[in-house]
Coordinates of C-alpha atoms in Angstrom, one line a residue:
Chain C
X201 CA 126.3 129.3 147.1
X202 CA 123.6 126.8 147.5
X203 CA 120.6 127.3 145.3
X204 CA 116.9 127.1 145.9
X205 CA 115.7 124.2 148.0
X206 CA 112.2 122.8 147.6
X207 CA 110.5 120.3 149.9
X208 CA 107.7 118.3 148.4
X209 CA 105.5 115.6 150.0
X210 CA 108.1 112.9 149.2
X211 CA 111.5 114.6 148.7
X212 CA 113.8 117.5 149.3
X213 CA 115.2 118.9 146.1
X214 CA 118.0 121.4 146.0
X215 CA 120.9 122.7 143.8
X216 CA 124.3 122.5 145.5
X217 CA 127.3 124.7 145.0
X218 CA 129.0 122.0 142.9
X219 CA 126.2 122.4 140.3
X220 CA 124.7 119.1 141.0
X221 CA 121.1 118.7 142.0
X222 CA 120.2 116.6 145.0
X223 CA 116.9 114.8 145.2
X224 CA 116.6 113.1 148.6
X225 CA 113.5 111.0 149.2
X226 CA 111.9 111.2 152.6
X227 CA 112.1 108.0 154.7
X228 CA 109.1 105.7 153.9
X229 CA 108.1 107.8 150.9
X230 CA 105.3 106.2 148.9
X231 CA 105.5 108.0 145.6
X232 CA 102.4 108.4 143.4
X233 CA 102.1 109.9 139.9
X234 CA 101.2 113.2 141.4
X235 CA 104.3 113.2 143.6
X236 CA 106.4 112.5 140.5
X237 CA 104.7 115.5 138.8
X238 CA 105.4 117.7 141.7
X239 CA 109.0 116.5 142.1
X240 CA 109.7 117.0 138.4
X241 CA 108.3 120.6 138.6
X242 CA 110.6 121.2 141.6
X243 CA 113.6 119.7 139.8
X244 CA 113.0 121.9 136.8
X245 CA 112.7 124.9 139.0
X246 CA 115.9 124.4 140.9
X247 CA 117.8 123.7 137.6
X248 CA 117.1 127.3 136.6
X249 CA 116.8 126.6 132.9
X250 CA 120.1 124.6 132.6
X251 CA 120.6 120.9 132.2
X252 CA 122.3 119.6 135.3
X253 CA 123.5 116.3 136.7
X254 CA 121.3 114.9 139.4
X255 CA 121.9 112.8 142.4
X256 CA 118.8 110.9 143.4
X257 CA 118.8 109.2 146.8
X258 CA 116.0 106.7 147.0
X259 CA 117.5 104.6 149.8
X260 CA 114.5 105.4 152.1
X261 CA 111.8 105.1 149.5
X262 CA 109.1 102.6 150.4
X263 CA 107.4 102.2 147.1
X264 CA 106.8 104.0 143.8
X265 CA 103.9 103.7 141.4
X266 CA 104.6 102.6 137.9
X267 CA 103.2 105.8 136.5
X268 CA 105.7 107.7 138.7
X269 CA 108.6 105.8 137.3
X270 CA 107.4 106.6 133.8
X271 CA 107.2 110.3 134.6
X272 CA 110.6 110.4 136.1
X273 CA 112.1 108.9 132.9
X274 CA 109.9 110.7 130.4
X275 CA 111.2 113.2 127.8
X276 CA 110.5 116.2 130.0
X277 CA 113.2 115.4 132.5
X278 CA 115.8 115.2 129.8
X279 CA 115.3 118.9 129.3
X280 CA 116.9 119.7 132.6
X281 CA 118.9 116.6 133.5
X282 CA 122.2 115.7 131.9
X283 CA 122.8 112.5 133.9
X284 CA 121.3 110.7 136.9
X285 CA 123.2 108.9 139.7
X286 CA 120.9 106.8 141.9
X287 CA 121.9 105.9 145.4
X288 CA 120.9 102.4 146.4
X289 CA 121.7 101.2 149.9
X290 CA 118.6 99.2 150.7
X291 CA 116.9 96.2 149.2
X292 CA 114.0 98.3 147.9
X293 CA 116.2 101.1 146.5
X294 CA 118.4 98.4 144.8
X295 CA 115.3 97.0 143.2
X296 CA 113.9 100.4 142.1
X297 CA 117.3 101.3 140.7
X298 CA 117.4 98.2 138.6
X299 CA 113.9 99.0 137.2
X300 CA 115.4 102.4 136.1
X301 CA 118.1 100.5 134.2
X302 CA 115.7 98.2 132.5
X303 CA 111.9 98.8 132.2
X304 CA 112.1 102.5 132.9
X305 CA 115.3 103.6 131.3
X306 CA 115.6 107.4 131.1
X307 CA 116.8 109.3 128.0
X308 CA 119.9 110.6 129.9
X309 CA 122.8 108.5 131.2
X310 CA 122.0 106.7 134.5
X311 CA 124.1 104.7 136.9
X312 CA 123.5 103.1 140.3
X313 CA 125.8 103.8 143.3
X314 CA 126.2 102.7 146.9
X315 CA 128.8 105.4 147.5
X316 CA 127.8 109.0 147.3
X317 CA 131.4 110.1 146.8
X318 CA 131.7 107.8 143.7
X319 CA 128.3 109.1 142.5
X320 CA 129.4 112.7 142.7
X321 CA 132.7 112.0 140.9
X322 CA 130.8 110.4 138.1
X323 CA 128.2 113.2 137.9
X324 CA 130.9 115.9 137.7
X325 CA 131.7 114.5 134.3
X326 CA 128.3 115.8 133.1
X327 CA 128.5 119.3 134.3
X328 CA 127.9 121.7 131.5
Chain G
X484 CA 118.5 74.2 200.1
X485 CA 117.4 70.7 199.5
X486 CA 118.2 71.0 195.8
X487 CA 121.4 72.7 196.7
X488 CA 122.3 69.9 199.0
X489 CA 121.2 67.2 196.6
X490 CA 122.9 68.7 193.6
X491 CA 126.0 70.0 195.3
X492 CA 129.0 68.6 193.6
X493 CA 127.0 67.4 190.6
X494 CA 128.9 68.7 187.7
X495 CA 125.9 68.2 185.4
X496 CA 124.5 71.5 186.7
X497 CA 127.5 73.2 185.3
X498 CA 127.1 71.4 182.0
X499 CA 123.4 72.3 181.8
X500 CA 124.2 75.9 182.4
X501 CA 126.9 75.9 179.8
X502 CA 124.6 74.4 177.2
X503 CA 121.8 76.9 178.0
X504 CA 124.2 79.8 177.9
X505 CA 125.5 78.6 174.5
X506 CA 121.9 78.4 173.2
X507 CA 120.7 81.8 174.4
X508 CA 121.4 84.6 172.1
X509 CA 124.5 86.5 173.2
X510 CA 122.6 89.8 173.8
X511 CA 119.8 88.2 175.7
X512 CA 121.7 89.0 178.9
X513 CA 122.0 85.7 180.7
X514 CA 123.8 86.4 183.9
X515 CA 126.9 84.5 184.8
X516 CA 129.0 83.5 186.4
X517 CA 127.3 82.2 189.6
X518 CA 128.9 80.7 192.6
X519 CA 126.3 78.5 194.1
X520 CA 124.4 75.7 192.5
X521 CA 121.2 77.5 193.3
X522 CA 122.4 80.6 191.4
X523 CA 123.4 78.4 188.5
X524 CA 119.9 76.9 188.4
X525 CA 118.3 80.3 188.5
X526 CA 120.5 81.3 185.6
X527 CA 119.6 78.2 183.7
X528 CA 115.9 78.8 184.3
X529 CA 116.3 82.4 183.1
X530 CA 118.1 81.1 180.0
X531 CA 115.4 78.5 179.4
X532 CA 112.8 81.2 179.6
X533 CA 114.8 83.2 177.1
X534 CA 115.1 80.2 174.8
X535 CA 111.3 79.7 175.0
X536 CA 110.7 83.3 174.0
X537 CA 113.1 83.0 171.1
X538 CA 111.5 79.8 170.0
X539 CA 108.1 81.3 170.1
X540 CA 109.3 84.3 168.1
X541 CA 111.1 82.0 165.7
X542 CA 108.0 80.0 165.2
X543 CA 105.9 83.1 164.6
X544 CA 108.5 84.4 162.1
X545 CA 108.6 81.0 160.4
X546 CA 104.8 81.0 160.2
X547 CA 104.8 84.6 158.9
X548 CA 107.4 83.7 156.3
X549 CA 105.5 80.6 155.3
X550 CA 102.4 82.8 154.8
X551 CA 104.3 85.4 152.8
X552 CA 105.8 82.7 150.6
X553 CA 102.3 81.3 150.0
X554 CA 101.3 84.9 149.0
X555 CA 104.2 85.2 146.6
X556 CA 103.5 81.7 145.2
X557 CA 99.9 82.7 144.7
X558 CA 100.8 85.9 142.8
X559 CA 103.5 84.2 140.7
X560 CA 101.0 81.4 139.9
X561 CA 98.4 84.0 138.8
X562 CA 101.0 85.8 136.7
X563 CA 101.8 82.5 135.0
X564 CA 98.1 82.3 134.1
X565 CA 98.3 85.8 132.7
X566 CA 96.3 87.3 135.6
X567 CA 98.2 90.4 136.7
X568 CA 95.6 91.7 139.0
X569 CA 97.0 90.2 142.2
X570 CA 99.7 91.8 144.3
X571 CA 102.0 90.5 147.0
X572 CA 101.1 92.3 150.3
X573 CA 104.0 94.5 151.4
X574 CA 105.4 94.5 154.9
X575 CA 106.3 97.5 157.0
X576 CA 110.0 96.9 157.0
X577 CA 112.5 97.4 154.2
X578 CA 113.6 93.8 154.3
X579 CA 114.9 91.6 151.4
X580 CA 111.5 89.9 151.4
X581 CA 109.7 93.2 151.1
X582 CA 112.0 94.1 148.2
X583 CA 111.2 90.7 146.7
X584 CA 107.5 91.4 147.1
X585 CA 107.8 94.9 145.7
X586 CA 109.8 93.5 142.8
X587 CA 107.2 90.9 141.9
X588 CA 104.4 93.6 142.1
X589 CA 106.4 96.0 139.9
X590 CA 107.1 93.2 137.4
X591 CA 103.4 92.5 137.4
X592 CA 102.7 96.1 136.6
X593 CA 105.2 96.1 133.7
X594 CA 103.8 92.8 132.4
X595 CA 100.3 94.2 132.5
X596 CA 101.4 97.3 130.5
X597 CA 103.3 95.2 128.0
X598 CA 100.5 92.6 127.7
X599 CA 97.9 95.3 127.1
X600 CA 100.1 96.9 124.5
X601 CA 100.7 93.5 122.9
X602 CA 97.0 92.6 122.8
X603 CA 96.2 96.0 121.4
X604 CA 98.8 95.7 118.7
X605 CA 97.8 92.1 118.0
X606 CA 94.1 93.2 117.6
X607 CA 95.1 95.9 115.2
X608 CA 97.2 93.6 113.1
X609 CA 94.5 90.9 113.0
X610 CA 91.8 93.5 112.1
X611 CA 93.7 94.7 109.1
X612 CA 92.2 93.9 105.7
X613 CA 95.6 94.1 104.1
X614 CA 98.2 91.3 104.4
X615 CA 101.0 92.2 106.9
X616 CA 104.2 90.2 106.9
X617 CA 107.3 90.9 109.1
X618 CA 110.5 89.4 108.0
X619 CA 113.9 89.3 109.8
X620 CA 117.2 90.5 108.4
X621 CA 117.7 87.2 106.6
X622 CA 114.3 87.5 104.8
X623 CA 112.6 84.8 106.9
X624 CA 109.0 85.3 107.8
X625 CA 108.5 86.2 111.5
X626 CA 104.9 87.4 111.7
X627 CA 101.9 87.2 109.5
X628 CA 98.4 88.4 110.2
X629 CA 95.0 86.8 109.5
X630 CA 94.6 88.6 106.2
X631 CA 97.9 87.1 104.9
X632 CA 96.8 83.5 105.7
X633 CA 93.4 84.1 104.2
X634 CA 94.9 85.7 101.0
X635 CA 97.4 82.9 100.4
X636 CA 95.5 79.9 101.8
X637 CA 98.4 78.9 104.2
X638 CA 98.2 78.2 107.9
X639 CA 100.2 80.6 109.9
X640 CA 102.6 77.8 111.0
X641 CA 103.3 77.0 107.3
X642 CA 104.5 80.5 106.7
X643 CA 106.5 81.3 109.8
X644 CA 110.3 80.8 109.5
X645 CA 109.9 80.4 105.7
X646 CA 111.8 82.6 103.2
X647 CA 109.7 85.6 102.0
X648 CA 110.1 84.1 98.5
X649 CA 107.5 81.5 99.3
X650 CA 104.9 84.2 98.9
X651 CA 106.0 85.6 95.5
X652 CA 105.2 84.1 92.1
X653 CA 108.5 85.3 90.7
X654 CA 111.5 85.8 93.0
X655 CA 113.5 87.4 90.2
X656 CA 111.3 90.4 89.9
X657 CA 112.5 93.9 90.3
X658 CA 111.2 93.7 93.8
X659 CA 113.9 91.4 95.1
X660 CA 116.5 91.6 92.4
X661 CA 117.2 88.0 93.0
X662 CA 118.2 88.6 96.7
X663 CA 116.6 86.8 99.5
X664 CA 114.6 89.8 100.5
X665 CA 113.9 93.4 99.4
X666 CA 116.8 95.7 100.2
X667 CA 115.0 99.0 100.0
X668 CA 111.8 100.8 100.8
X669 CA 109.1 99.7 98.4
X670 CA 105.9 101.6 97.9
X671 CA 102.8 100.3 96.2
X672 CA 104.6 98.1 93.7
X673 CA 102.4 95.8 91.7
X674 CA 103.7 92.2 92.1
X675 CA 102.2 88.8 92.0
X676 CA 101.8 86.7 95.1
X677 CA 101.6 82.9 94.8
X678 CA 98.9 81.2 96.9
X679 CA 99.3 77.8 98.5
X680 CA 97.6 76.1 95.5
X681 CA 99.8 77.9 93.0
X682 CA 97.4 80.5 91.9
X683 CA 98.9 84.0 91.2
X684 CA 97.4 87.0 92.8
X685 CA 98.1 90.6 91.8
X686 CA 98.9 92.7 94.9
X687 CA 100.0 96.2 95.6
X688 CA 103.1 95.6 97.7
X689 CA 104.8 98.0 100.2
X690 CA 107.8 97.3 102.5
X691 CA 109.9 99.4 104.8
X692 CA 113.1 98.6 106.8
X693 CA 112.7 97.9 110.5
X694 CA 115.6 98.8 112.8
X695 CA 116.4 97.4 116.2
X696 CA 117.2 99.4 119.4
X697 CA 120.7 99.9 118.1
X698 CA 119.7 101.2 114.7
X699 CA 120.8 98.0 113.0
X700 CA 118.7 96.5 110.2
X701 CA 116.4 94.0 111.9
X702 CA 114.1 93.1 108.9
X703 CA 111.2 94.5 107.0
X704 CA 107.6 95.2 107.5
X705 CA 105.6 94.3 104.4
X706 CA 102.0 95.2 103.5
X707 CA 100.2 93.8 100.5
X708 CA 96.8 94.8 99.3
X709 CA 94.9 92.4 97.0
X710 CA 94.2 94.2 93.8
X711 CA 92.4 91.3 92.0
X712 CA 89.1 93.2 91.9
X713 CA 90.8 96.4 90.7
X714 CA 92.6 94.5 88.0
X715 CA 89.3 92.9 86.9
X716 CA 87.6 96.3 86.9
X717 CA 90.4 97.7 84.9
X718 CA 90.2 94.8 82.4
X719 CA 86.4 95.2 82.2
X720 CA 86.9 99.0 81.6
X721 CA 89.5 98.3 78.9
X722 CA 87.2 95.8 77.3
X723 CA 84.2 98.2 77.4
X724 CA 86.3 101.0 75.9
X725 CA 87.3 98.7 73.0
X726 CA 83.7 97.7 72.7
X727 CA 82.6 101.3 72.7
X728 CA 85.1 102.2 70.0
X729 CA 83.8 99.3 67.9
X730 CA 80.2 100.4 68.5
X731 CA 81.1 104.0 67.6
X732 CA 82.8 102.9 64.4
X733 CA 79.9 100.7 63.5
X734 CA 77.5 103.5 64.2
X735 CA 79.5 105.8 62.0
X736 CA 79.6 103.3 59.2
X737 CA 75.9 102.7 59.7
X738 CA 75.2 106.4 59.7
X739 CA 77.1 106.7 56.5
X740 CA 75.2 103.8 55.0
X741 CA 71.9 105.2 56.2
X742 CA 72.4 108.5 54.5
X743 CA 73.9 107.6 51.2
X744 CA 74.1 110.2 48.5
X745 CA 74.7 109.3 45.0
X746 CA 75.8 111.8 42.4
X747 CA 74.2 111.1 39.1
X748 CA 75.6 114.1 37.3
X749 CA 77.4 117.3 38.5
X750 CA 73.9 118.8 38.9
X751 CA 71.8 115.9 40.1
X752 CA 72.2 113.8 43.3
X753 CA 70.0 111.1 44.7
X754 CA 69.6 110.2 48.4
X755 CA 67.7 107.0 48.8
X756 CA 66.4 106.6 52.3
X757 CA 65.7 103.1 53.7
X758 CA 64.2 102.0 57.0
X759 CA 62.9 104.1 59.8
X760 CA 63.6 107.8 60.2
X761 CA 63.7 109.2 63.6
X762 CA 64.7 112.7 64.7
X763 CA 68.4 111.9 64.9
X764 CA 68.5 110.3 61.4
X765 CA 66.4 113.2 60.0
X766 CA 69.0 115.6 61.4
X767 CA 71.7 113.5 59.9
X768 CA 69.9 113.5 56.5
X769 CA 69.7 117.3 56.6
X770 CA 73.4 117.7 57.5
X771 CA 74.6 115.3 54.8
X772 CA 72.3 116.8 52.2
X773 CA 73.5 120.4 52.8
X774 CA 77.1 119.4 53.0
X775 CA 77.0 117.5 49.7
X776 CA 75.1 120.2 47.9
X777 CA 77.4 122.9 49.1
X778 CA 80.4 120.8 48.2
X779 CA 79.3 119.6 44.8
X780 CA 77.2 122.6 43.7
X781 CA 74.3 120.4 42.8
X782 CA 71.1 121.9 41.5
X783 CA 68.7 119.1 42.2
X784 CA 68.6 116.5 45.0
X785 CA 66.2 113.7 44.7
X786 CA 65.2 112.2 48.1
X787 CA 63.8 108.8 47.4
X788 CA 61.6 107.4 50.2
X789 CA 60.6 104.2 48.5
X790 CA 62.4 102.2 51.3
X791 CA 61.0 104.3 54.2
X792 CA 58.7 102.0 56.2
X793 CA 56.7 104.6 58.1
X794 CA 56.1 108.2 57.3
X795 CA 54.7 110.2 60.1
X796 CA 54.5 113.9 61.0
X797 CA 58.1 113.9 62.1
X798 CA 59.4 112.5 58.8
X799 CA 57.2 114.8 56.9
X800 CA 58.5 117.8 58.8
X801 CA 62.1 116.6 58.3
X802 CA 61.6 116.4 54.6
X803 CA 60.0 119.9 54.5
X804 CA 62.9 121.3 56.5
X805 CA 65.4 119.6 54.2
X806 CA 63.6 121.1 51.2
X807 CA 63.6 124.6 52.6
X808 CA 67.3 124.4 53.6
X809 CA 68.3 123.1 50.2
X810 CA 66.4 125.9 48.6
X811 CA 68.4 128.4 50.6
X812 CA 71.5 127.0 49.0
X813 CA 70.0 127.6 45.5
X814 CA 69.0 124.0 44.8
X815 CA 65.8 122.1 44.6
X816 CA 64.5 119.0 46.3
X817 CA 62.5 116.3 44.5
X818 CA 60.7 113.7 46.6
X819 CA 60.2 110.4 44.9
X820 CA 59.1 106.9 45.8
X821 CA 55.9 108.0 47.4
X822 CA 53.9 104.8 47.7
X823 CA 50.1 105.0 47.8
X824 CA 49.8 104.3 51.5
X825 CA 52.5 106.9 52.2
X826 CA 50.7 109.4 50.1
X827 CA 47.5 108.6 52.1
X828 CA 49.4 109.1 55.4
X829 CA 50.9 112.4 54.3
X830 CA 47.5 113.7 53.3
X831 CA 46.0 112.4 56.6
X832 CA 48.7 114.1 58.5
X833 CA 48.0 117.4 56.7
X834 CA 51.6 117.7 55.6
X835 CA 52.1 120.8 53.4
X836 CA 54.4 119.5 50.7
X837 CA 53.6 122.2 48.2
X838 CA 57.1 123.5 48.3
X839 CA 58.4 120.1 47.3
X840 CA 58.2 118.6 43.9
X841 CA 57.0 115.0 44.2
X842 CA 57.1 112.0 41.9
X843 CA 55.8 108.6 42.4
X844 CA 59.0 106.8 41.4
X845 CA 62.7 107.5 41.4
X846 CA 62.8 106.8 37.7
X847 CA 60.3 109.5 36.8
X848 CA 61.8 112.0 39.2
X849 CA 65.3 111.3 37.8
X850 CA 64.1 111.7 34.3
X851 CA 62.7 115.1 35.1
X852 CA 65.7 116.2 37.0
X853 CA 68.1 115.2 34.2
X854 CA 66.0 116.8 31.6
X855 CA 65.7 120.1 33.5
X856 CA 69.4 120.3 34.4
X857 CA 70.4 119.3 30.8
X858 CA 68.2 122.1 29.6
X859 CA 69.7 124.5 32.0
X860 CA 73.1 123.6 30.8

């Protein structure tokens, strides 16, 4: 049973049957701090009060404000995320992903993937 | 037809076509093969047109790339000069170059944030009135603030990478226990710093362990507050307390001397007063007088004022009060040593001394007192 799906200005966020949350950025998304706020609200909502592993597909993101990255990796997200797998299949997403490993490291485990299947295998280890 | 006739059989046409075909991009759609020389030349012209287009596009791309490289160089150069306000313009496509541009811009943002934080922290440290010293795990000085260099008289460079011991007057104090650096948290411990010219400075010293990102011991943050003035104030206070005690003891001795009472017999006592009598001394005279009379059970007290310089209303009243109080204890007061000018003053003041027996000299008063008390016995 697929859980609730929320579409924001920059992404589609939903909880899948496997218990893993998908965050898929819209093509050409330019994410501001406000977008990050809205996406975090949506993620928290679909998590339904439980910490869940999250697959974030940023392969189509065009840019992201620094404040947005700070929000995505702030202490609030650790309340409903147990781990984050980031899909990187474009130059920009590879760059963004590396910022999340360095400058904007979240409080939960994070790993970059080019294969969604590998990402899901890794995330399943964080199901609670 | 002329060309065809002229070029017929010329195998250079085939070579030309082959060369152009090789140069034209495979998906550009150059048609071949062609049977006639004319067809071959048409194909060659078509291929050349394509090549021209590709060359133009290539030149435009190269110019664009050159321009973007210039933009990147400009931004990187500004960053090197600590100007993080510039950003590399982003293209519309998600190319490697766009990612490079985005990466430079993002790094600029991160550097801005960290530089702002660094400047902010630097300003705080430099504004502190207390000395701040950061040492590494080996006890070597890594950071000092302005207050430290001012306190110790060193240049910053003279302290950096030196052992913390350079700052202490005594490395074998309880603070370090002989180790290269303090091993525990220290709070407001009084220790002595040693300045560059060897002078010792009392400081209140605090230090706490600093851990790195992995929780490992990375050094210590030390703060020292110069307590020279406090020490001087404490010393001054201690000195003034000692002085006060001396003065108090002297005052007590003086008070005792200023109100001497001499027992002549069990019944007769003499209190010779010398100097100036103010209200405080008058009160003291009264207290001593009553205390001694009560204690000894004397019947007569002779107050001799031969040595009193000035007798005014205040002194006269004090003497009258003393006489009345003594009377209440069942004894009598004799006033002796009244010099002529004192007698004149007392009369002038209108002092009522009727209740007091007076004599001009101590000798005469004493004689009367002894006689009366002997008779009483």
